[in-house]
Short mmCIF file of C-alpha atoms in Angstrom, two decimals:
data_model
loop_
_atom_site.label_atom_id
_atom_site.label_comp_id
_atom_site.label_asym_id
_atom_site.label_seq_id
_atom_site.Cartn_x
_atom_site.Cartn_y
_atom_site.Cartn_z
CA MET A 25 114.20 6.69 2.67
CA PRO A 26 111.96 9.72 2.50
CA GLN A 27 109.55 9.85 5.03
CA ASN A 28 106.28 11.29 4.11
CA TYR A 29 103.71 13.49 5.84
CA ASP A 30 100.38 15.68 5.45
CA LEU A 31 101.95 18.75 6.43
CA PHE A 32 105.65 19.99 7.62
CA VAL A 33 105.60 22.82 9.12
CA ILE A 34 108.48 24.79 9.39
CA GLY A 35 109.11 27.66 12.25
CA ALA A 36 107.53 26.33 15.77
CA GLY A 37 106.09 29.80 16.90
CA MET A 38 102.98 30.56 17.99
CA ALA A 39 101.17 30.59 14.36
CA GLY A 40 103.34 27.36 13.33
CA THR A 41 102.38 25.33 16.75
CA ALA A 42 98.80 26.72 15.80
CA ALA A 43 98.51 25.24 12.52
CA ALA A 44 100.35 22.27 13.51
CA THR A 45 97.78 21.11 16.01
CA LYS A 46 94.64 22.03 14.09
CA CYS A 47 95.54 19.64 11.04
CA SER A 48 97.19 16.86 13.59
CA SER A 49 93.45 17.54 15.26
CA ALA A 50 91.68 16.69 11.78
CA GLY A 51 93.80 13.40 11.23
CA TRP A 52 96.71 14.52 9.40
CA ARG A 53 99.95 13.27 9.72
CA VAL A 54 102.17 16.29 11.05
CA ALA A 55 105.48 17.38 11.62
CA ILE A 56 107.02 20.36 12.37
CA VAL A 57 110.67 21.82 12.62
CA ASP A 58 112.63 24.62 13.94
CA ALA A 59 116.21 25.70 14.11
CA LEU A 60 115.96 27.33 17.57
CA PRO A 61 114.16 26.30 20.64
CA TYR A 62 109.90 26.18 20.56
CA GLY A 63 108.15 29.02 21.51
CA GLY A 64 108.94 31.22 18.98
CA THR A 65 110.03 35.09 19.03
CA CYS A 66 106.72 36.29 21.07
CA ALA A 67 107.58 33.95 23.67
CA LEU A 68 111.07 33.58 24.23
CA ARG A 69 112.40 36.73 22.70
CA GLY A 70 109.65 39.80 22.35
CA CYS A 71 106.04 40.47 23.52
CA ASP A 72 106.04 38.10 26.86
CA PRO A 73 109.44 38.25 27.90
CA LYS A 74 109.28 42.00 27.43
CA LYS A 75 106.43 43.05 29.39
CA ILE A 76 107.67 41.09 32.43
CA LEU A 77 110.55 43.13 32.33
CA ARG A 78 108.07 46.16 32.04
CA ARG A 79 106.60 45.49 35.04
CA GLY A 80 109.62 46.36 36.94
CA ALA A 81 109.62 49.81 35.29
CA GLU A 82 105.74 50.06 35.77
CA ILE A 83 106.53 49.70 39.38
CA VAL A 84 109.17 52.04 39.86
CA GLU A 85 107.55 54.55 38.05
CA SER A 86 104.18 54.21 39.88
CA ALA A 87 105.82 54.54 42.98
CA ARG A 88 107.78 58.23 41.21
CA LEU A 89 104.52 59.22 40.55
CA MET A 90 102.94 59.02 43.96
CA GLU A 91 105.99 60.78 45.67
CA GLY A 92 104.37 63.53 48.11
CA LYS A 93 100.73 61.85 47.70
CA GLY A 94 101.18 59.50 50.18
CA VAL A 95 103.93 57.20 48.71
CA ASP A 96 107.80 57.53 49.66
CA SER A 97 109.57 56.26 47.07
CA ASN A 98 112.99 56.63 48.61
CA GLY A 99 114.99 52.98 48.78
CA LEU A 100 113.12 52.03 45.96
CA SER A 101 115.79 49.91 44.25
CA PHE A 102 115.41 48.15 39.99
CA ASN A 103 117.39 44.73 40.80
CA TRP A 104 118.03 44.13 37.19
CA ALA A 105 119.59 40.66 37.78
CA GLU A 106 116.52 39.31 39.74
CA LEU A 107 114.07 40.75 37.31
CA MET A 108 115.90 38.92 34.95
CA SER A 109 115.73 35.62 36.54
CA HIS A 110 111.88 36.26 37.53
CA LYS A 111 111.37 36.45 32.93
CA HIS A 112 113.56 33.22 32.79
CA GLY A 113 111.02 31.59 35.18
CA PHE A 114 108.62 32.08 32.66
CA THR A 115 110.88 31.86 29.53
CA ASP A 116 112.77 28.40 30.34
CA PRO A 117 110.18 26.03 30.54
CA VAL A 118 108.68 27.05 27.37
CA PRO A 119 110.20 25.15 25.21
CA GLN A 120 110.17 21.98 26.43
CA SER A 121 106.44 22.22 27.66
CA MET A 122 105.40 23.59 24.35
CA GLU A 123 107.30 20.39 22.41
CA ASP A 124 105.65 17.74 25.31
CA ASN A 125 102.26 19.81 24.02
CA LEU A 126 102.70 18.91 20.46
CA ARG A 127 103.89 15.41 20.84
CA ASP A 128 100.63 14.68 23.03
CA GLN A 129 98.47 16.27 19.83
CA GLY A 130 100.16 13.63 17.75
CA VAL A 131 102.35 16.07 15.94
CA GLU A 132 106.01 15.10 15.44
CA THR A 133 108.78 17.25 16.50
CA LEU A 134 112.01 17.74 14.65
CA HIS A 135 114.62 20.29 15.60
CA GLY A 136 117.30 21.79 12.76
CA ARG A 137 117.29 23.84 9.77
CA ALA A 138 115.17 22.58 7.17
CA SER A 139 115.46 23.73 3.49
CA PHE A 140 113.65 22.78 0.26
CA THR A 141 114.88 20.45 -2.44
CA GLY A 142 112.12 20.44 -4.37
CA PRO A 143 108.20 21.48 -4.95
CA ALA A 144 107.01 19.33 -1.54
CA GLN A 145 110.45 18.33 -0.80
CA VAL A 146 112.02 19.38 2.85
CA GLN A 147 115.51 18.75 3.96
CA ILE A 148 116.83 18.23 7.72
CA SER A 149 120.47 17.59 7.98
CA GLY A 150 120.66 15.23 5.07
CA THR A 151 117.45 13.63 5.98
CA THR A 152 114.09 13.87 3.05
CA PHE A 153 110.90 14.67 4.26
CA GLU A 154 107.88 14.16 1.86
CA THR A 155 104.88 16.37 2.06
CA SER A 156 101.86 16.92 0.84
CA LYS A 157 101.44 20.78 2.52
CA VAL A 158 104.38 22.89 3.85
CA LEU A 159 103.33 25.97 6.07
CA ILE A 160 105.86 28.42 6.65
CA ALA A 161 106.03 30.22 9.79
CA THR A 162 109.95 31.36 10.31
CA GLY A 163 109.04 34.79 11.92
CA ALA A 164 111.40 37.84 11.11
CA THR A 165 115.00 38.91 11.67
CA PRO A 166 116.97 42.06 12.34
CA ARG A 167 117.51 43.65 9.31
CA SER A 168 121.05 44.51 7.76
CA LEU A 169 121.86 48.12 8.94
CA ASN A 170 124.81 48.09 6.34
CA PHE A 171 126.83 50.86 7.78
CA PRO A 172 130.61 50.25 9.24
CA GLY A 173 130.40 48.20 12.66
CA GLU A 174 127.03 46.89 12.44
CA GLU A 175 128.37 43.62 14.28
CA HIS A 176 128.94 45.53 17.70
CA LEU A 177 125.45 46.04 17.75
CA ILE A 178 123.00 43.55 19.78
CA ASP A 179 119.77 42.62 19.11
CA SER A 180 116.35 42.38 20.73
CA THR A 181 117.30 39.06 21.26
CA GLU A 182 120.18 39.85 23.35
CA PHE A 183 118.78 42.49 25.02
CA LEU A 184 116.15 40.46 26.89
CA ASN A 185 118.89 38.42 28.24
CA LEU A 186 121.44 41.01 29.51
CA GLU A 187 123.01 40.17 32.52
CA ASN A 188 123.31 43.80 33.93
CA LEU A 189 122.01 46.91 32.68
CA PRO A 190 124.80 49.66 31.14
CA ALA A 191 124.48 53.24 32.08
CA ARG A 192 124.56 54.49 28.11
CA ILE A 193 122.35 52.87 25.81
CA VAL A 194 121.70 54.23 21.80
CA PHE A 195 119.31 52.41 20.08
CA VAL A 196 118.98 52.58 16.56
CA GLY A 197 115.71 53.29 14.75
CA GLY A 198 112.30 55.30 16.33
CA GLY A 199 110.43 51.86 16.20
CA PHE A 200 108.78 49.27 18.51
CA VAL A 201 111.70 47.59 19.89
CA SER A 202 113.94 51.23 20.41
CA PHE A 203 110.48 52.82 22.20
CA GLU A 204 109.72 50.19 24.13
CA PHE A 205 112.85 49.13 25.69
CA ALA A 206 114.35 52.71 26.19
CA HIS A 207 111.09 53.10 27.98
CA ILE A 208 111.94 49.90 30.05
CA ALA A 209 116.23 51.37 30.21
CA ALA A 210 114.91 54.20 31.59
CA ARG A 211 113.50 53.38 34.45
CA ALA A 212 115.86 51.12 35.37
CA GLY A 213 118.36 53.89 36.20
CA SER A 214 119.81 54.04 32.36
CA SER A 215 120.14 56.61 29.96
CA PRO A 216 118.83 55.68 26.59
CA VAL A 217 118.76 57.56 23.31
CA ILE A 218 116.88 56.71 20.34
CA PHE A 219 118.16 57.72 16.83
CA ASP A 220 115.98 58.20 13.97
CA ARG A 221 116.74 59.28 10.58
CA GLY A 222 113.20 60.71 9.76
CA GLU A 223 111.59 63.66 11.39
CA ARG A 224 108.59 61.31 12.55
CA PRO A 225 108.96 58.24 14.14
CA LEU A 226 106.26 55.30 15.02
CA LYS A 227 104.56 56.89 11.58
CA SER A 228 102.24 53.98 12.07
CA PHE A 229 100.65 55.50 15.19
CA ASP A 230 98.47 58.61 15.51
CA ALA A 231 101.08 61.92 14.66
CA ASP A 232 99.72 64.13 17.84
CA LEU A 233 99.78 61.14 20.87
CA VAL A 234 103.29 60.38 19.37
CA GLU A 235 104.55 63.62 20.39
CA LEU A 236 102.61 63.56 23.70
CA LEU A 237 104.42 60.37 24.31
CA ILE A 238 107.98 61.52 23.25
CA ASP A 239 107.26 63.96 25.45
CA ARG A 240 105.89 61.83 28.51
CA GLY A 241 109.22 60.05 27.91
CA ALA A 242 111.89 63.07 28.12
CA GLU A 243 110.61 63.12 31.43
CA ALA A 244 111.32 59.85 32.44
CA GLY A 245 114.84 60.40 31.12
CA VAL A 246 113.73 58.85 27.14
CA GLU A 247 116.16 61.47 24.74
CA VAL A 248 114.59 61.07 21.13
CA ARG A 249 116.70 62.50 18.40
CA ARG A 250 115.30 63.18 14.71
CA GLY A 251 116.47 63.24 11.43
CA THR A 252 119.68 61.34 12.37
CA SER A 253 121.60 58.64 10.87
CA ILE A 254 123.95 56.26 12.16
CA THR A 255 127.07 56.05 9.74
CA GLY A 256 129.33 53.60 11.79
CA VAL A 257 129.98 51.85 15.15
CA GLU A 258 133.72 51.44 16.50
CA LYS A 259 134.53 49.66 19.65
CA THR A 260 136.67 51.91 22.08
CA ARG A 261 138.33 51.01 25.19
CA ALA A 262 135.29 52.62 27.54
CA GLY A 263 132.69 50.72 25.10
CA TYR A 264 131.56 52.19 21.48
CA ARG A 265 131.70 55.11 19.50
CA VAL A 266 128.88 55.92 17.75
CA HIS A 267 129.28 57.81 14.38
CA LEU A 268 126.34 59.98 13.42
CA ASP A 269 124.77 62.24 10.32
CA GLU A 270 122.73 65.11 11.90
CA GLY A 271 121.19 67.05 9.18
CA GLY A 272 124.24 66.91 7.26
CA SER A 273 126.53 67.65 9.86
CA PRO A 274 128.78 64.92 11.20
CA ALA A 275 128.68 64.14 14.87
CA THR A 276 129.73 61.64 17.57
CA ILE A 277 128.44 60.07 21.10
CA ASP A 278 129.53 57.50 23.25
CA ALA A 279 127.68 54.50 24.55
CA ASP A 280 128.32 51.53 26.95
CA LEU A 281 125.24 49.25 24.79
CA VAL A 282 124.42 50.00 21.23
CA VAL A 283 120.92 48.20 19.89
CA HIS A 284 119.35 47.22 16.81
CA GLY A 285 115.84 48.98 16.57
CA ALA A 286 115.80 49.67 12.90
CA GLY A 287 113.38 47.20 11.70
CA ARG A 288 112.87 43.29 10.72
CA THR A 289 112.83 41.10 7.82
CA PRO A 290 111.02 37.85 6.75
CA ASP A 291 113.09 35.16 8.43
CA LEU A 292 113.01 33.52 4.68
CA SER A 293 117.36 33.55 3.26
CA ARG A 294 118.10 29.78 4.54
CA LEU A 295 115.09 27.90 3.16
CA ASN A 296 116.27 27.54 -0.66
CA LEU A 297 112.83 28.51 -1.67
CA GLU A 298 114.05 28.65 -5.44
CA ALA A 299 114.10 25.19 -5.40
CA ALA A 300 110.67 24.40 -4.71
CA ASP A 301 109.54 27.67 -6.87
CA VAL A 302 108.20 29.57 -3.90
CA ALA A 303 107.74 33.51 -4.93
CA TYR A 304 109.06 35.59 -2.27
CA GLY A 305 110.17 39.45 -1.68
CA LYS A 306 110.99 42.20 0.76
CA HIS A 307 108.06 41.31 2.46
CA GLY A 308 108.14 38.18 2.83
CA VAL A 309 106.32 34.59 0.46
CA VAL A 310 103.94 35.76 -2.18
CA VAL A 311 100.74 34.81 -1.50
CA ALA A 312 97.13 35.06 -2.77
CA GLU A 313 94.49 36.41 -0.17
CA HIS A 314 93.95 32.53 1.06
CA LEU A 315 97.39 32.24 2.18
CA GLN A 316 98.47 29.98 -0.49
CA SER A 317 101.70 30.81 -2.84
CA THR A 318 101.07 32.33 -5.81
CA THR A 319 103.62 29.78 -7.84
CA ASN A 320 103.81 26.59 -5.34
CA PRO A 321 100.30 25.53 -4.25
CA ALA A 322 101.79 22.73 -1.62
CA VAL A 323 103.21 26.06 0.06
CA TYR A 324 101.02 28.14 2.41
CA ALA A 325 102.45 30.68 4.80
CA ALA A 326 101.43 32.83 7.90
CA GLY A 327 102.49 35.58 9.69
CA ASP A 328 105.81 37.30 9.54
CA SER A 329 107.00 34.89 6.92
CA ALA A 330 103.86 36.01 4.09
CA ASP A 331 103.51 39.54 2.44
CA THR A 332 99.60 40.03 3.52
CA ALA A 333 97.36 42.86 4.93
CA GLY A 334 98.13 41.78 8.43
CA LEU A 335 100.06 43.64 11.11
CA PRO A 336 103.39 41.84 12.21
CA LEU A 337 101.29 40.68 15.54
CA THR A 338 101.80 37.45 17.29
CA PRO A 339 97.61 37.05 17.37
CA VAL A 340 97.96 38.24 13.57
CA ALA A 341 99.92 35.32 12.99
CA VAL A 342 97.95 33.11 14.89
CA PHE A 343 94.43 33.30 13.05
CA GLU A 344 96.27 33.63 9.81
CA ALA A 345 98.44 30.20 10.40
CA LYS A 346 94.42 28.87 11.34
CA VAL A 347 92.97 30.24 8.50
CA ALA A 348 96.08 28.65 5.95
CA ALA A 349 95.27 25.18 8.05
CA SER A 350 91.49 25.68 7.36
CA ASN A 351 91.98 26.02 3.96
CA MET A 352 94.72 22.83 3.34
CA LEU A 353 91.91 20.71 5.42
CA ASN A 354 88.98 21.83 3.25
CA SER A 355 90.92 22.91 -0.09
CA GLY A 356 89.01 26.52 0.68
CA PHE A 357 89.91 29.95 0.09
CA THR A 358 89.25 31.50 3.05
CA VAL A 359 90.38 35.10 3.77
CA PRO A 360 91.76 36.32 7.19
CA ASP A 361 89.20 39.16 8.56
CA TYR A 362 92.01 41.69 9.98
CA ALA A 363 88.85 44.28 10.28
CA ALA A 364 89.99 46.37 14.12
CA THR A 365 93.27 44.46 14.96
CA PRO A 366 94.74 46.67 17.36
CA THR A 367 98.37 47.60 18.11
CA ALA A 368 100.08 48.70 21.72
CA LEU A 369 103.54 50.09 21.79
CA PHE A 370 103.78 49.03 25.36
CA THR A 371 106.00 52.34 26.80
CA ILE A 372 105.15 53.79 30.03
CA PRO A 373 101.94 54.84 29.19
CA GLU A 374 101.04 53.11 26.22
CA LEU A 375 100.04 54.28 23.00
CA VAL A 376 97.46 52.13 21.34
CA ARG A 377 96.10 52.32 17.57
CA LEU A 378 92.75 50.78 16.21
CA GLY A 379 91.24 51.09 12.17
CA MET A 380 92.57 53.85 10.66
CA LEU A 381 94.56 57.34 10.94
CA GLU A 382 92.81 60.51 10.28
CA HIS A 383 94.89 61.75 7.18
CA GLU A 384 93.79 57.66 6.07
CA ALA A 385 89.83 58.42 6.82
CA ARG A 386 89.82 61.63 5.09
CA ASP A 387 91.86 60.43 1.83
CA ASN A 388 89.06 57.29 1.54
CA GLY A 389 86.68 60.23 1.09
CA LEU A 390 84.72 59.40 4.42
CA ASN A 391 83.23 62.63 6.14
CA VAL A 392 85.12 62.16 9.68
CA ASP A 393 83.98 63.46 13.27
CA VAL A 394 87.20 63.38 15.26
CA ARG A 395 86.52 63.49 19.17
CA TYR A 396 90.24 64.25 20.96
CA SER A 397 89.97 64.70 24.40
CA ASP A 398 92.81 65.39 26.73
CA THR A 399 92.34 62.70 29.43
CA SER A 400 95.33 64.13 31.68
CA LYS A 401 93.27 65.09 34.10
CA TRP A 402 90.45 62.64 34.43
CA TYR A 403 89.94 60.85 37.22
CA SER A 404 91.60 57.08 36.01
CA ASN A 405 94.93 59.50 35.77
CA TYR A 406 94.55 61.51 38.67
CA ARG A 407 94.20 58.84 40.88
CA ILE A 408 97.47 57.00 39.91
CA GLY A 409 99.29 60.56 39.85
CA GLU A 410 100.08 60.24 35.92
CA THR A 411 100.47 63.06 34.05
CA ALA A 412 99.87 62.30 30.46
CA GLY A 413 96.82 60.93 28.41
CA ALA A 414 94.67 61.47 25.48
CA ALA A 415 92.20 59.85 23.32
CA LYS A 416 91.65 60.40 19.66
CA ILE A 417 88.26 58.40 18.30
CA LEU A 418 87.23 58.97 14.39
CA ILE A 419 83.84 58.72 13.95
CA ASP A 420 82.10 58.33 10.25
CA LYS A 421 79.28 60.71 10.29
CA SER A 422 77.05 58.45 7.65
CA THR A 423 76.51 55.50 9.80
CA GLN A 424 78.12 56.98 13.30
CA ARG A 425 80.41 53.57 13.13
CA ILE A 426 83.96 54.14 14.78
CA ILE A 427 86.56 53.94 12.23
CA GLY A 428 89.47 54.71 14.26
CA ALA A 429 90.56 54.77 17.88
CA HIS A 430 93.77 56.00 18.84
CA LEU A 431 94.59 55.70 22.45
CA PHE A 432 97.93 56.96 25.23
CA GLY A 433 97.49 56.15 28.33
CA ALA A 434 97.79 54.16 31.68
CA GLY A 435 95.58 51.23 30.94
CA TYR A 436 94.66 51.69 27.54
CA ALA A 437 95.88 48.68 26.10
CA GLU A 438 92.85 46.64 27.53
CA LEU A 439 90.37 49.54 26.55
CA ALA A 440 91.17 49.09 23.27
CA ASN A 441 90.07 45.18 23.54
CA THR A 442 86.42 47.47 23.87
CA PHE A 443 86.85 49.36 20.66
CA SER A 444 88.21 46.37 19.13
CA LEU A 445 84.91 44.26 19.60
CA ALA A 446 82.86 47.32 18.94
CA MET A 447 84.25 48.15 15.61
CA LYS A 448 84.43 44.56 14.28
CA HIS A 449 81.09 44.25 15.21
CA GLY A 450 80.03 47.70 13.46
CA LEU A 451 78.27 49.20 16.72
CA THR A 452 77.61 52.67 16.60
CA ALA A 453 79.06 55.15 19.07
CA ARG A 454 75.51 55.49 20.71
CA GLN A 455 75.49 52.07 21.03
CA LEU A 456 78.60 51.93 22.47
CA LYS A 457 78.18 54.92 25.01
CA SER A 458 75.04 52.37 26.13
CA MET A 459 77.22 50.09 28.26
CA THR A 460 77.35 50.17 31.96
CA PRO A 461 80.67 50.22 33.18
CA THR A 462 82.76 49.02 36.21
CA TYR A 463 83.42 52.18 37.79
CA PRO A 464 85.46 53.90 39.07
CA SER A 465 87.53 52.12 36.60
CA VAL A 466 90.00 52.97 33.19
CA GLY A 467 86.65 51.34 31.12
CA SER A 468 84.42 53.80 32.49
CA ASP A 469 86.34 56.44 30.91
CA LEU A 470 85.52 54.78 27.32
CA SER A 471 81.64 56.80 27.37
CA SER A 472 83.45 59.89 28.35
CA MET A 473 86.20 59.62 24.76
CA LEU A 474 83.11 59.61 22.63
#
């Protein structure tokens, strides 16, 4: 006999669990399912483990920057296996801990691959579940690359579980995954090369700051080759041979490892959405602004599964899921507030964006005051031996409010949180400058950036 629920959540990542616990605490009967261990991409296969590995790279780079300034880095070594073990110390307990927490909050936890058999029916291994509402929060998966030898590539999940880091690594695509992993690999002693088919990688970030990042990465051993497409990968005795098209000319490069860093797509292919009359496209489930399916009122979607204006970030997925849960509980139409959401690329140093790019602001007819600062020689960078850093702050001249903040520098991902709060609540540049910071700290640079 079918089992009945008020809410059935497909996907036990951060978004799915947030919605499940919110609805369960309101008295709903809730079930959640995942074919993979509970925790989702961020906690197990993405943000969190990545930044643990980055810590090793930070230490090595910090010591190198202080050579001749009181620190002797001779003898400093990067033990990849030990760092990976440290990562597992965080990730390994997550699935059971998350599942226990869900059960403690009254959520029924299930395992297996779910697919729709009707508008409000879900099946797992032959068992049918009837539900009033469904939340799709299945995240994203690496997109198909459609070239011969694609099967030889590893994805970000496999990179974050490598027992050993090889010497020659090719990264396909000039996005987040490639840049962040390449910066880690270079500090660990590998020779990474990023191939991007366009002339401008990291298009969602400020173009001027991206060029500074590429130059700084080159100093650390990260090579970026633009205008280059991968046409195939073949296995060789020594590793892999990567076939390239460089501006119309064929070329090859040999590598020990080839990593997929060319983007992800919503992971919806095995849900049988057609059986539930759920419309979807290449950007996810088609939803109204309040996150309800436009074709099936029983279904909602959040995070990478949903075609929304939100950035593909874990905090965005979580607040979308909470908004969806609130709308389901209250038959509401609340729309997520995406204003001033920061996005950070955790290279070394990091690159951050909030709000509009310069051309976007001008295209919107705004009278923009662009305040650019070369921070490379500022005290906060001098102190740690860093030689690269910059900030570009965009101010609307008519209101004096900050409409864009673009930062490249050590510790600037934390500084971005202050900008985010100010932008979200409409503070003017003058009001933000009135803050008295701790000194000397990275945060004390904020006033000078304005």
